[in-house]
Every structure is written in C-alpha cells, then in structure tokens.
Amino acid sequence: MNILVCVKRVPAPGARINITEDGQQVDTAFLGFTVSPHEECAVEAAVQLVEKHGGEVTVLTLGDVLAEEQLRTAASVGAVKAVLVPIEGMDWDAQRTASAISSAITALETANGTFDLILFGNESADSCGYQVGVRAAVKLGRPMVNGAKGIELADGVATIRRESDAGQEIYKLPLPACIGVREGINLPRYPTMKGRLASKKVEIQRTEISAESGGLQMIQLQRPPERVSNTQILGTGPEAASAVVDLLVELGVFK
Amino acid sequence: MSVLVVVEHDRGTMTPASLGALTAGRNLAKQINTTLEAVTVGANADALSDAISAYGATTVHQAHHAALVDFGPEAWGESVAQVVRKSSPQVVIGCGTERGHEVIAQVAARLDLPASMNCIEFDASFDGVQPLRMTRARWGGSLLENAQLDASIKLVTLANHTVEPVEAPTPTNIAVINVELDASVMHSFVRDRVERVAGVTLATAPVVVSGGRGVGSAEAFGPLEELAGLLGGIVGCSRAVTNNGWRNHTDQVGQTGTRIAPDIYIACGISGAIQHWVGAMASKNILAINTDREANIVTKAGYAVIGDLHKVVPAISEEIRRRRGL
Ligand SMILES: Cc1cc2nc3c(=O)[nH]c(=O)nc-3n(C[C@H](O)[C@H](O)[C@H](O)COP(=O)(O)OP(=O)(O)OC[C@H]3O[C@@H](n4cnc5c(N)ncnc54)[C@H](O)[C@@H]3O)c2cc1C
Ligand SMILES: Nc1ncnc2c1ncn2[C@@H]1O[C@H](COP(=O)(O)O)[C@@H](O)[C@H]1O
C-alpha cells in the first residue's frame, strides 16, 4: 500500500489574523506555521492504513523551502519519504498548484510505481479553495471523493464514509484513487522522540516543476468588519450565578 | 448567454442553499442583462422545475442519464460540464456547500477553467464579459479576499447564508439533455447511507455550552453536560479539547468543526482564537466564562463572567435548580 499525502504549510494565527500593509499576505512576523488540520488528519489516516496493510507513506508539498519543516513533521509521525516542489514568492493559484502537483506525482510514479491512494485535505486552511485535490485527481484520471470521515481498504477498494445533513454516506472507490480528508477522521498522534530523530534523517527530494498561472487572481486580502462588543460583565466568580440566570430568563432560554 | 445556477438536491429534494444561489444568480443576470437558467442533475429532480421557476429561471436544463440516481461528484460534475458546453453561460453559480464546492471543482477541472469558491459579493460593475471581480471568504471566513476571475466562463460558488432567498416567478422552459457518461465517472456514486438518529445536533441546538482547554480533562466536562441538560442544550468544545482527546470531534465548534447559531453560546475556558470564533460568531448571544478578563472571547462576547469555570458553572446549575424548586 503506497500512499501519498499532499500537505500545505500555512500560518497558525491566534486571536486575529493580521495582514501586511500592502494587503497581499497574512502578516506572519510573529506567527508559527503548521499544516492545515484536515491534512494533519490525512497524514495520520495514511500512517494508520500503512500500519494495517503494509507499504509506505510519502508526503509532498508545494511551497517555499521553509515548508520542509512541515514535511519533517509528517516524517516524525510516520511518513518515510518527503518531496518538496519548491516555489518562490507568493502562493501559486489552485490551477497552477494542481497542475504542478499532478506533474510531480506522475514523475514520482514513473520512477517508483503507482500510489494506491493519494490523500488531500478537504480544503486548505488559508486559501479554502476546495479544488486542488479534485483538479489533480481529474488530471491523473483517478476517482476522487472529498470530505472523508472514514477510510477502509479491502480487496482493492477504498470504502469512504462522509457526513451529510441526514447522516452518513458511503462511497466505494477502486484503487488507485484520490480522497479528500476531513478533520475528525482520527486524532493525529504526537511525534515521539524516536520519530523526531528519524525525521531529521529523512532525505527531502526536490522536484522542480514549472506550471502556468490560472485565471483566478488575488487582488487584496481584507479583514471582515470586526464585531465591537461592549461586554457586560455579569460578575466575578460563583456569585455571578444569579445574574447569569436572570440573563437566561431575559433571553428566553430558561423555561 | 445566461447565468447558470447548479441546483443542489438530494434524490429529488432541493437543499435550502439552492434558493440563495438562484436568488444571487437572478440578481447577477439582471445586472448583466441576461437570463437566469438552472441545471438539475438526474430525472428524480425534474419535479423541482416548478420550485425553480418561482425563483425566476427562464430555462431549466434537466440532465438525464440512467445512472444519475443518487449523488456522485464526478458524474454530476461531468453532467454539469456538458450542460455548460451546450448552453455557454457567462457565469455558473454553485452552492457553497460540501457537494456544491465539489461539483464546481469537478466542472472546473473538466473544462480547465478557474473557479472561485465561497463568494460573498460580486462586483456591481461586472458587465458579463470583462473579468469578474468578487469578494470571497478565506480562512473559513476569518479573512476576505478581493479576487478577479478571468475566464470565458466564470465558475463560482456562493457562500452559504449570504443571500436571502427571494421569489420572482417566471414562465420556465424545460430543456432535457441526455448526457453521456463514461465508466470513469461512475465510481463515486453514493453506495449506501446511514440515517442519523433524530435529536438535537450541535448545528441546530438552541443552547450550546462549550468547554476549552480551561476545562482541563474529559471528566471535568460533567458540570458542562449538566448545565446543557438543564437548558435543553448540547455540549460543544474547542480544538484544544478534541486534540487532547477529551471529546469527540463532532463536538468541535469552528473553522474545521461545526458552525453554530444558538440563542446563547456559553463559552467556558475558551480563549476565542479566530478559528474558533468564526464557528461561534453567528450565535445570537455569547456568554464567556473565563479567568482572563482580556481573553479575546471575553472582549468579543456580549456577556461575561470572570472566574474559574469549575466554580461558576456548577453555581449556575445550582441556581437554576433552586429557581425550579428542584
Ligand atoms: C487552520 C486552523 C484551524 C483551526 N480550527 C479550529 C476550530 O475549528 N475550532 C477551534 O476551537 N480551534 C481551531 N483551531 C485552533 C485555535 O487556533 C486555537 O488553538 C484553539 O481554539 C484554542 O482552544 P482553547 O480556547 O480551548 O484553548 P486556549 O487558547 O489555551 O484557551 C484557554 C482559555 O481558558 C481560560 N481558562 C483557563 N483555565 C480556566 C478556568 N479554570 N476557568 C475559566 N477559564 C479558564 C484561559 O484564560 C484561556 O482563555 C484552528 C487552528 C488552525 C491553525
Ligand atoms: N501548495 C500545496 N502543496 C501541497 N498540497 C496542496 C497545496 N495546496 C493545496 N494542496 C492540497 O489540496 C487540498 C485542497 O486545497 P485547496 O484547493 O486550496 O482548498 C489541500 O488540503 C492540500 O491537501
């Protein structure tokens, strides 16, 4: 079972997201970075599948050199191969990203054989484009379902569970297939000390790819209007209970 | 020439998001002086044409194929792509839902066109031909992006709940199109379903009592459960809590969890990180219980109690019981 997971490095902002003066980027001066939560779960899902069925997990990212940090994080929890598609400067748009990722995958598969599964996040945390995975899957000619909250493999078929308003839907895709994973499918493990040490030794393969820009262009980021609240402090400590219940009565939620 | 709306339905039942998309489509069609058209996928949606007509679509393209019984992202994407090729709309609008995004992404990939998801506003000076400028939600709505979509056919999804549905009945033509689907798009149909057991869910509960890292352990959620129970509500949590394995992810409020809109949201020991806030901000009232007067959630909430949640929450339950004479 050879599984590829596509992850993206994104800033991890706290109470608010600040943007640079020119409005072109999130101001990351004081921020750490992470991979999108959905993709963190995709890495965990891949590692669990390999633990069960054998094989190996490869992680791939398209981003600047610093994204090696996220590849190593994935390696520290079980990925054994890591691929960086290096780019410089601003993020690439979804079409360009998908076309570069699918070219990189084709190159990897030519060298090492087909990935049985390629996992993506349901959507990236920052651009929320909901499309890179679908585009890459269509380019590779593989079936794709997004939003997976459960993946099981048996007899060359991936059974996917996804949530809907009415309950759950089950999909069955023949391998090789692509799947977009949602947070909640599992609880990602923390790296062990041994994992951390091993991740330092993983060789990061660089695959340079050029691709043309697509037709969606960012002009500027902006912050949504912020809610200004004149917070009413109902009290301090347990003595505030009475004021809280008065409020619940007033709002009609205490019956 | 038209604005084409992809109507989302589940085995013939239209989803509420479609009505907002139809309304937005009609507004945009009026702006660029063209007609609103709609596409439904599968013959089991043919009966929706009357309802669609009530929202002003002059043509409904009914995509038919024997395989189009249940939802399947690839078959739906390919069907809509064929309708788009045939009807050459200027703009295609899908719903800002899981299925909506997925179908538009499939259409975009198949027609090799760009797509802009979760739009909240379209440029009022758009003439139908020039690039379309829009504002779209990023970071789960924590940040907005002004963007420009430059393509012969503009593919977008409308962020859910951004446009209030308004009817505008019109006579409607039906155009049946028998789409051709090859084996490659047949894999991803829904094969089975598990219906949810009825009951309040996080998304619909009138009261949500949520706990964050400040709660400290899985067991310490007991008093929050009790308070939620007394108010006919449900317990939610932050990602710090799910990450620690204290609660299931189905309880998580936020960007990668559930968006809620209760009458009151009681946030206990939650700092109010932006990714949590976007999931909670639609609540009608917010009460923060936190030891830190400067916590983001405290400054943004309408009401707050400053103090240790482990003392405050049981005291509130106790006061409720006292007033009920329990
Ligand atoms: C891409 C991305 C997506 C994310 N999606 C989500 C999401 O969907 N949902 C989500 O919640 N987070 C999400 N996060 C994580 C988010 O950034 C925060 O890390 C998280 O919300 C913090 O949880 P918290 O408020 O419980 O913990 P903390 O930030 O640690 O806050 C704990 C709070 O508890 C208070 N406190 C401590 N002890 C007590 C006590 N005894 N009584 C009262 N108050 C006390 C403290 O003053 C503090 O305010 C996401 C992050 C990223 C990068
Ligand atoms: N730069 C990137 N590098 C690797 N994978 C990516 C990148 N951008 C997007 N993806 C993958 O595509 C998914 C969907 O991204 P998006 O279309 O931006 O929402 C993400 O969850 C990732 O798995």
XYZ file of C-alpha atoms and ligand atoms in Angstrom:
657
model
C 0.000 0.000 0.000
C 1.784 3.153 -1.190
C 0.104 6.314 -0.078
C 0.904 9.907 -0.952
C -0.356 12.797 1.161
C -0.344 16.378 -0.138
C 0.127 18.938 2.629
C 0.413 22.709 2.627
C 2.316 24.933 5.025
C 0.082 27.633 6.497
C 0.491 30.222 9.245
C -1.114 29.467 12.630
C -2.655 32.740 13.772
C -4.138 33.291 17.232
C -6.810 35.758 18.256
C -6.871 37.546 14.914
C -5.308 37.342 11.500
C -3.294 40.419 10.631
C -2.452 41.285 7.070
C 0.543 43.115 5.662
C 0.191 46.772 4.748
C 0.014 46.043 1.024
C -2.819 43.581 1.689
C -1.038 40.817 -0.197
C -0.317 38.373 2.610
C -1.049 37.345 6.141
C 1.431 39.125 8.387
C 3.426 36.188 9.681
C 6.090 38.190 11.533
C 5.049 36.754 14.903
C 3.380 33.537 13.817
C 4.268 29.885 13.838
C 3.380 27.613 10.957
C 1.528 24.353 10.679
C -0.125 22.183 8.064
C -3.841 22.552 7.563
C -5.743 20.496 10.171
C -7.525 18.381 7.545
C -4.150 17.428 6.085
C -2.723 16.630 9.510
C -5.527 14.091 9.765
C -4.802 12.875 6.225
C -1.215 12.096 7.251
C -2.484 10.215 10.309
C -5.006 8.310 8.181
C -2.246 7.296 5.760
C 0.044 6.151 8.568
C -2.751 4.086 10.120
C -3.611 2.453 6.785
C 0.028 1.530 6.231
C 0.307 0.158 9.765
C -2.630 -2.073 8.951
C -1.945 -3.025 5.347
C 1.819 -2.502 4.941
C 3.526 -0.174 2.480
C 4.815 3.335 2.979
C 3.692 6.928 3.247
C 5.155 9.743 1.158
C 4.356 13.406 1.811
C 4.501 16.116 -0.803
C 4.262 19.856 -0.555
C 4.465 22.707 -2.993
C 5.850 25.714 -1.221
C 8.952 27.601 -0.251
C 11.975 25.905 1.263
C 10.659 26.556 4.778
C 7.871 24.061 4.088
C 10.497 21.378 4.734
C 9.514 21.929 8.373
C 6.025 20.546 7.662
C 7.446 17.621 5.667
C 9.650 16.738 8.633
C 6.712 16.989 10.999
C 4.898 14.451 8.822
C 8.044 12.302 8.813
C 8.156 12.430 12.603
C 4.780 10.685 12.794
C 5.418 8.027 10.188
C 5.945 9.304 6.638
C 9.133 7.785 5.228
C 9.580 9.812 2.059
C 9.201 13.540 1.514
C 9.014 15.588 -1.656
C 9.268 19.349 -1.973
C 8.088 21.095 -5.118
C 9.895 24.362 -4.495
C 8.369 27.708 -5.427
C 9.471 31.213 -4.622
C 7.455 34.226 -3.564
C 3.672 34.299 -3.448
C 1.469 31.201 -3.240
C 0.502 29.673 -6.548
C -3.168 29.696 -7.545
C -5.186 26.475 -7.436
C -4.926 25.612 -11.150
C -1.199 26.151 -11.196
C -0.724 24.253 -7.921
C -2.808 21.303 -9.091
C -1.051 21.091 -12.388
C 2.386 21.168 -10.725
C 1.335 18.607 -8.109
C -0.046 16.227 -10.703
C 3.130 16.558 -12.814
C 5.219 15.852 -9.724
C 3.082 12.804 -8.932
C 3.445 11.500 -12.472
C 7.224 11.865 -12.209
C 7.277 10.044 -8.862
C 5.076 7.265 -10.191
C 7.205 6.836 -13.303
C 10.190 6.267 -11.049
C 8.614 4.225 -8.253
C 5.243 2.873 -9.344
C 1.671 3.998 -8.826
C 0.399 5.302 -5.485
C -2.584 3.216 -4.419
C -4.032 6.217 -2.635
C -3.425 9.942 -2.849
C -4.814 11.916 0.067
C -5.577 15.613 0.238
C -7.207 17.825 2.821
C -10.848 18.701 2.297
C -9.754 22.299 1.854
C -6.586 24.194 2.687
C -6.864 26.301 5.849
C -5.712 29.543 4.270
C -6.996 29.706 0.693
C -10.022 27.463 1.223
C -10.137 26.810 -2.499
C -11.848 23.393 -2.308
C -10.308 22.325 -5.605
C -6.605 21.425 -5.749
C -7.298 17.777 -4.906
C -10.179 17.457 -7.374
C -8.154 19.082 -10.140
C -5.152 16.855 -9.524
C -7.367 13.751 -9.482
C -9.012 14.659 -12.783
C -5.600 15.306 -14.343
C -4.386 11.927 -13.118
C -7.610 10.272 -14.299
C -8.482 8.884 -10.874
C -11.722 8.798 -8.947
C -11.995 11.347 -6.153
C -14.297 11.932 -3.225
C -13.878 14.803 -0.782
C -14.968 15.128 2.848
C -13.921 11.674 4.064
C -14.577 10.971 7.752
C -13.644 7.318 7.426
C -11.484 5.247 5.043
C -11.244 1.483 4.938
C -9.361 -0.616 2.437
C -10.219 -4.116 1.319
C -9.793 -6.029 -1.934
C -8.543 -3.050 -3.902
C -11.494 -0.861 -2.912
C -11.498 2.166 -0.611
C -14.715 2.495 1.356
C -15.267 6.102 2.340
C -17.653 7.440 4.917
C -18.721 11.037 4.806
C -21.158 13.048 6.840
C -24.243 14.727 5.417
C -27.146 16.628 6.923
C -29.146 13.420 7.018
C -26.470 11.139 8.418
C -23.677 9.359 6.617
C -22.970 8.493 3.004
C -20.829 5.588 1.873
C -18.690 5.727 -1.266
C -16.580 2.957 -2.742
C -13.664 3.813 -4.992
C -11.484 1.289 -6.812
C -7.747 1.848 -6.282
C -5.799 3.776 -7.346
C -7.932 6.616 -6.028
C -7.791 10.103 -4.541
C -9.560 11.140 -1.347
C -10.024 14.464 0.428
C -9.911 14.015 4.203
C -11.733 15.987 6.895
C -10.592 16.729 10.422
C -12.248 14.348 12.870
C -11.494 11.214 10.844
C -8.941 10.436 13.557
C -6.924 12.013 16.332
C -3.446 12.723 14.952
C -0.686 11.294 17.143
C 2.074 13.391 18.631
C 5.589 12.644 17.400
C 7.695 10.504 19.692
C 11.313 11.361 20.451
C 12.342 8.486 18.198
C 10.082 9.834 15.450
C 11.590 13.269 15.750
C 15.112 11.900 15.427
C 14.157 9.738 12.458
C 12.544 12.709 10.727
C 15.826 14.611 10.771
C 17.392 11.883 8.657
C 14.662 11.729 6.025
C 16.024 12.952 2.750
C 13.829 15.562 1.134
C 13.585 15.060 -2.582
C 13.272 18.243 -4.606
C 11.267 18.192 -7.783
C 11.318 21.421 -9.755
C 8.144 21.898 -11.784
C 7.023 24.845 -13.832
C 3.352 25.483 -14.457
C 1.257 28.264 -15.921
C -0.806 30.628 -13.820
C -4.532 30.024 -13.733
C -7.367 32.513 -14.108
C -8.180 33.362 -10.502
C -6.053 36.174 -9.263
C -5.936 37.599 -5.777
C -6.125 41.372 -5.692
C -6.070 42.016 -1.990
C -6.806 40.481 1.377
C -9.029 42.285 3.777
C -10.297 41.708 7.287
C -14.028 41.329 7.719
C -15.651 44.052 9.803
C -14.991 43.192 13.431
C -17.782 42.879 15.946
C -17.291 45.555 18.582
C -18.846 44.471 21.795
C -19.362 46.418 24.953
C -19.066 43.302 27.032
C -21.352 43.358 30.028
C -19.526 41.739 32.932
C -22.182 39.906 34.935
C -19.934 39.374 37.905
C -16.896 37.612 39.259
C -16.805 34.008 40.424
C -19.761 31.847 41.514
C -21.576 34.869 42.972
C -22.412 35.792 39.361
C -24.718 32.749 39.028
C -27.836 34.676 39.906
C -27.112 37.384 37.336
C -26.448 34.674 34.722
C -29.798 33.005 35.357
C -31.524 36.417 35.223
C -29.948 36.805 31.787
C -31.092 33.333 30.685
C -34.630 34.264 31.745
C -34.429 37.571 29.886
C -33.219 35.822 26.708
C -35.985 33.272 26.966
C -33.704 30.237 27.190
C -34.611 29.475 30.819
C -38.019 27.911 30.927
C -25.741 33.662 -22.756
C -27.034 33.310 -19.247
C -26.230 32.953 -15.597
C -26.498 29.242 -14.843
C -27.214 28.012 -11.324
C -26.403 24.430 -10.354
C -29.329 23.333 -8.194
C -28.308 21.093 -5.325
C -30.723 18.379 -4.366
C -30.664 15.081 -2.580
C -32.539 12.395 -4.517
C -35.073 14.978 -5.657
C -35.288 17.166 -2.557
C -33.872 20.623 -3.129
C -31.465 21.912 -0.469
C -32.074 25.369 1.068
C -28.699 26.600 -0.217
C -30.032 26.328 -3.787
C -32.588 29.069 -3.167
C -29.908 31.550 -2.149
C -27.858 30.592 -5.198
C -30.876 31.055 -7.500
C -31.580 34.468 -5.966
C -27.961 35.558 -6.329
C -27.963 34.232 -9.888
C -31.077 36.196 -10.753
C -29.566 39.403 -9.334
C -26.395 38.894 -11.340
C -28.356 38.021 -14.513
C -30.309 41.242 -14.169
C -27.108 43.206 -13.698
C -25.579 41.886 -16.914
C -28.838 41.939 -18.776
C -29.200 38.248 -19.389
C -31.432 35.412 -18.216
C -31.233 33.137 -15.229
C -31.060 29.457 -16.101
C -30.704 26.425 -13.879
C -29.445 22.884 -14.178
C -30.723 19.856 -12.292
C -28.926 16.533 -12.392
C -30.921 13.319 -12.653
C -34.538 12.703 -13.648
C -35.560 12.477 -9.996
C -35.044 16.263 -9.875
C -37.358 17.026 -12.808
C -40.165 17.841 -10.391
C -38.091 20.698 -8.962
C -38.628 22.807 -12.065
C -41.762 24.443 -10.618
C -39.921 25.480 -7.484
C -37.019 26.742 -9.584
C -39.423 28.662 -11.797
C -40.623 30.501 -8.670
C -37.125 31.928 -8.344
C -37.025 33.319 -11.842
C -35.188 30.769 -14.002
C -36.372 31.041 -17.599
C -34.857 27.675 -18.557
C -34.182 24.566 -16.519
C -31.700 22.168 -18.084
C -32.568 18.696 -16.880
C -29.566 16.433 -17.213
C -30.701 12.840 -17.684
C -28.847 9.544 -17.611
C -29.915 6.175 -16.262
C -27.013 6.237 -13.784
C -27.996 9.587 -12.254
C -29.996 8.282 -9.319
C -28.018 9.259 -6.246
C -25.304 11.883 -5.803
C -21.904 11.266 -7.355
C -19.401 14.120 -7.585
C -17.762 13.021 -10.812
C -20.940 12.121 -12.687
C -22.588 15.329 -11.515
C -19.520 17.370 -12.466
C -19.383 15.791 -15.910
C -23.145 16.288 -16.424
C -22.978 19.963 -15.492
C -19.872 20.375 -17.672
C -21.839 19.050 -20.645
C -24.720 21.444 -19.951
C -22.220 24.297 -19.680
C -20.624 23.356 -23.018
C -24.027 23.303 -24.653
C -25.582 26.417 -23.122
C -22.476 28.659 -22.907
C -23.375 30.649 -19.795
C -21.301 33.670 -18.792
C -21.367 32.699 -15.136
C -22.045 29.397 -13.372
C -23.045 29.566 -9.709
C -22.939 26.557 -7.402
C -23.864 26.261 -3.737
C -21.239 26.946 -1.086
C -21.767 23.510 0.428
C -19.732 20.327 0.513
C -21.446 18.980 -2.591
C -21.613 22.390 -4.233
C -17.884 23.018 -3.963
C -17.133 19.507 -5.095
C -19.319 19.703 -8.188
C -17.980 23.117 -9.246
C -14.412 21.874 -8.706
C -15.183 18.889 -10.934
C -16.695 21.136 -13.614
C -13.666 23.445 -13.410
C -11.231 20.564 -13.711
C -13.112 19.030 -16.641
C -13.422 22.311 -18.575
C -9.991 23.527 -17.459
C -11.458 26.767 -16.115
C -10.606 28.669 -12.938
C -13.141 28.651 -10.090
C -13.705 30.927 -7.128
C -15.339 29.331 -4.112
C -17.326 30.838 -1.239
C -18.045 34.206 -2.852
C -19.917 36.666 -0.699
C -20.240 39.575 -3.112
C -19.900 40.200 -6.839
C -18.683 43.449 -8.342
C -21.618 45.700 -9.229
C -19.838 46.957 -12.356
C -19.448 43.478 -13.899
C -20.810 43.547 -17.449
C -20.783 39.825 -18.220
C -17.717 39.937 -20.441
C -14.882 41.510 -18.504
C -13.143 39.594 -15.731
C -15.457 39.124 -12.748
C -14.313 40.721 -9.533
C -15.627 39.366 -6.289
C -15.074 39.106 -2.567
C -14.624 35.579 -1.306
C -14.226 34.057 2.144
C -10.880 32.564 3.111
C -9.684 31.060 6.372
C -13.188 29.755 6.964
C -14.475 33.338 6.896
C -11.841 34.871 9.192
C -10.408 36.737 6.236
C -11.786 38.035 2.954
C -10.115 38.191 -0.425
C -10.837 40.540 -3.276
C -10.179 38.484 -6.343
C -10.527 38.581 -10.080
C -11.733 35.686 -12.172
C -10.513 35.919 -15.729
C -12.112 33.268 -17.921
C -14.555 32.842 -20.780
C -16.982 31.206 -18.348
C -16.864 32.257 -14.708
C -17.305 29.413 -12.228
C -18.138 30.345 -8.651
C -19.833 29.060 -5.525
C -21.891 31.335 -3.323
C -21.022 31.187 0.369
C -23.971 29.676 2.185
C -26.367 32.034 4.019
C -25.045 35.168 2.295
C -28.084 35.835 0.103
C -31.609 35.716 1.464
C -33.881 33.741 -0.921
C -36.480 35.928 -2.650
C -39.053 34.582 -5.092
C -39.714 36.102 -8.532
C -41.894 33.692 -10.546
C -41.448 33.430 -14.275
C -42.554 31.061 -17.054
C -39.893 28.384 -17.498
C -38.765 26.281 -20.456
C -37.615 22.756 -19.827
C -34.601 21.574 -21.802
C -33.844 17.903 -21.320
C -30.275 16.940 -22.118
C -29.248 13.312 -22.272
C -25.695 13.459 -21.006
C -23.048 10.944 -21.944
C -21.179 9.457 -19.028
C -18.343 7.031 -19.438
C -17.138 4.431 -16.957
C -14.537 6.772 -15.465
C -17.158 8.885 -13.674
C -19.284 6.002 -12.416
C -17.193 5.056 -9.374
C -18.004 7.811 -6.957
C -21.768 7.499 -6.516
C -23.185 7.257 -3.018
C -23.444 3.483 -2.435
C -25.129 3.400 0.910
C -26.482 5.653 3.630
C -26.784 5.609 7.389
C -29.571 7.884 8.617
C -28.893 9.955 11.702
C -30.903 9.185 14.808
C -33.181 12.132 15.470
C -32.276 14.614 18.218
C -30.650 17.976 18.759
C -27.374 18.467 16.943
C -24.637 20.985 17.574
C -25.650 22.882 14.443
C -29.298 23.256 15.483
C -29.241 23.327 19.308
C -30.804 26.460 20.906
C -28.220 26.422 23.708
C -24.592 25.368 23.387
C -22.370 25.084 26.476
C -18.817 24.792 25.223
C -15.590 23.997 27.006
C -11.996 24.751 26.083
C -8.558 23.927 27.381
C -9.520 25.614 30.642
C -11.815 22.688 31.441
C -8.730 20.574 31.975
C -9.885 16.990 31.398
C -12.576 14.797 29.863
C -14.139 14.153 33.277
C -14.363 17.858 34.061
C -16.935 18.215 31.262
C -19.508 16.658 33.619
C -20.722 20.001 35.044
C -20.973 21.427 31.483
C -23.093 18.422 30.462
C -25.292 19.071 33.456
C -25.788 22.757 32.658
C -26.511 21.973 28.993
C -29.026 19.345 30.103
C -30.829 21.802 32.375
C -31.171 24.248 29.471
C -32.160 21.710 26.827
C -28.866 22.330 25.083
C -25.818 20.450 23.975
C -22.094 20.479 24.788
C -19.535 21.853 22.350
C -15.780 22.351 22.594
C -12.677 23.927 21.112
C -9.994 22.214 19.076
C -7.651 22.194 22.063
C -10.157 19.811 23.636
C -10.502 17.466 20.658
C -6.714 17.496 20.186
C -6.354 16.324 23.773
C -8.851 13.560 23.149
C -11.213 14.888 25.842
C -14.148 14.981 23.467
C -15.121 13.751 20.053
C -14.537 15.956 17.030
C -18.293 16.047 16.356
C -18.460 18.478 19.322
C -15.893 20.902 17.903
C -17.011 24.431 17.075
C -15.015 26.411 14.490
C -13.373 26.644 11.102
C -12.670 22.933 10.868
C -15.527 21.946 13.154
C -19.177 22.947 13.153
C -20.679 26.392 12.664
C -23.344 27.070 15.221
C -26.052 29.696 15.652
C -27.768 29.057 19.005
C -29.825 31.546 21.020
C -26.999 31.540 23.505
C -23.448 30.252 23.365
C -21.821 29.738 26.757
C -18.055 29.508 26.213
C -16.186 28.190 29.257
C -12.404 28.296 29.398
C -12.090 29.111 25.717
C -9.759 31.907 24.608
C -11.599 32.706 21.393
C -8.963 32.107 18.731
C -10.086 33.381 15.346
C -10.653 29.836 14.026
C -12.947 29.118 16.955
C -14.682 32.484 16.727
C -15.757 32.022 13.080
C -17.707 28.962 14.143
C -19.409 30.728 17.048
C -19.931 34.268 15.799
C -23.392 33.621 14.370
C -24.691 32.890 17.889
C -27.411 35.338 18.919
C -25.853 35.859 22.353
C -22.489 34.881 23.752
C -21.619 34.454 27.423
C -17.942 33.899 28.159
C -16.790 32.354 31.413
C -13.072 32.891 31.751
C -10.448 33.699 34.349
C -8.837 36.175 31.971
C -10.703 39.452 31.553
C -8.575 40.221 28.476
C -9.262 36.934 26.655
C -10.389 37.512 23.085
C -13.693 35.749 23.682
C -14.407 37.999 26.688
C -13.816 41.200 24.758
C -15.972 39.994 21.854
C -18.834 38.441 23.822
C -21.960 40.334 24.817
C -21.749 38.979 28.378
C -19.025 37.585 30.574
C -18.367 36.171 33.992
C -14.797 36.494 35.192
C -13.843 33.488 37.241
C -12.961 29.830 37.474
C -15.357 27.831 35.335
C -15.078 24.910 37.750
C -16.813 27.058 40.363
C -19.012 29.234 38.144
C -20.640 26.512 36.041
C -21.880 24.372 38.981
C -23.126 27.543 40.694
C -25.251 28.392 37.642
C -26.734 24.871 37.561
C -27.411 25.121 41.277
C -29.192 28.454 40.852
C -31.317 27.012 38.018
C -32.322 24.063 40.178
C -33.091 26.395 43.085
C -35.427 28.539 40.968
C -37.158 25.476 39.613
C -37.646 24.268 43.150
C -35.619 21.116 42.462
C -6.213 26.206 10.378
C -6.684 26.126 11.779
C -8.000 25.726 12.029
C -8.472 25.674 13.335
N -9.781 25.296 13.539
C -10.272 25.370 14.808
C -11.647 25.057 15.075
O -12.414 24.634 14.195
N -12.090 25.190 16.351
C -11.287 25.607 17.388
O -11.768 25.719 18.518
N -9.991 25.871 17.158
C -9.462 25.747 15.905
N -8.128 25.989 15.712
C -7.255 26.157 16.907
C -7.250 27.565 17.500
O -6.280 28.332 16.833
C -6.898 27.527 18.998
O -5.672 26.869 19.179
C -7.953 26.828 19.873
O -9.253 27.279 19.552
C -7.648 27.100 21.342
O -8.551 26.406 22.167
P -8.922 26.963 23.620
O -9.522 28.307 23.516
O -9.714 25.904 24.280
O -7.507 26.973 24.362
P -6.622 28.199 24.823
O -6.362 29.138 23.717
O -5.452 27.608 25.514
O -7.516 28.979 25.868
C -7.858 28.500 27.133
C -8.672 29.580 27.843
O -9.169 29.068 29.068
C -9.059 30.050 30.072
N -9.026 29.319 31.339
C -8.049 28.509 31.813
N -8.418 27.953 32.974
C -9.648 28.410 33.262
C -10.569 28.200 34.326
N -10.274 27.377 35.340
N -11.760 28.844 34.285
C -12.072 29.682 33.269
N -11.227 29.924 32.242
C -10.044 29.291 32.237
C -7.806 30.808 29.728
O -7.831 32.127 30.297
C -7.885 30.838 28.202
O -8.596 31.979 27.763
C -7.624 26.007 14.418
C -6.300 26.376 14.155
C -5.825 26.423 12.863
C -4.400 26.829 12.606
N 0.780 24.076 -2.028
C 0.268 22.857 -1.800
N 1.088 21.795 -1.596
C 0.584 20.552 -1.366
N -0.724 20.295 -1.321
C -1.595 21.302 -1.517
C -1.150 22.639 -1.769
N -2.237 23.421 -1.922
C -3.313 22.619 -1.756
N -2.931 21.341 -1.533
C -3.790 20.164 -1.259
O -5.064 20.371 -1.823
C -6.072 20.410 -0.807
C -7.153 21.391 -1.194
O -6.603 22.695 -1.286
P -7.484 23.974 -1.708
O -7.982 23.746 -3.076
O -6.533 25.125 -1.606
O -8.578 24.075 -0.690
C -5.306 20.753 0.456
O -5.985 20.319 1.618
C -3.995 20.009 0.231
O -4.111 18.630 0.524
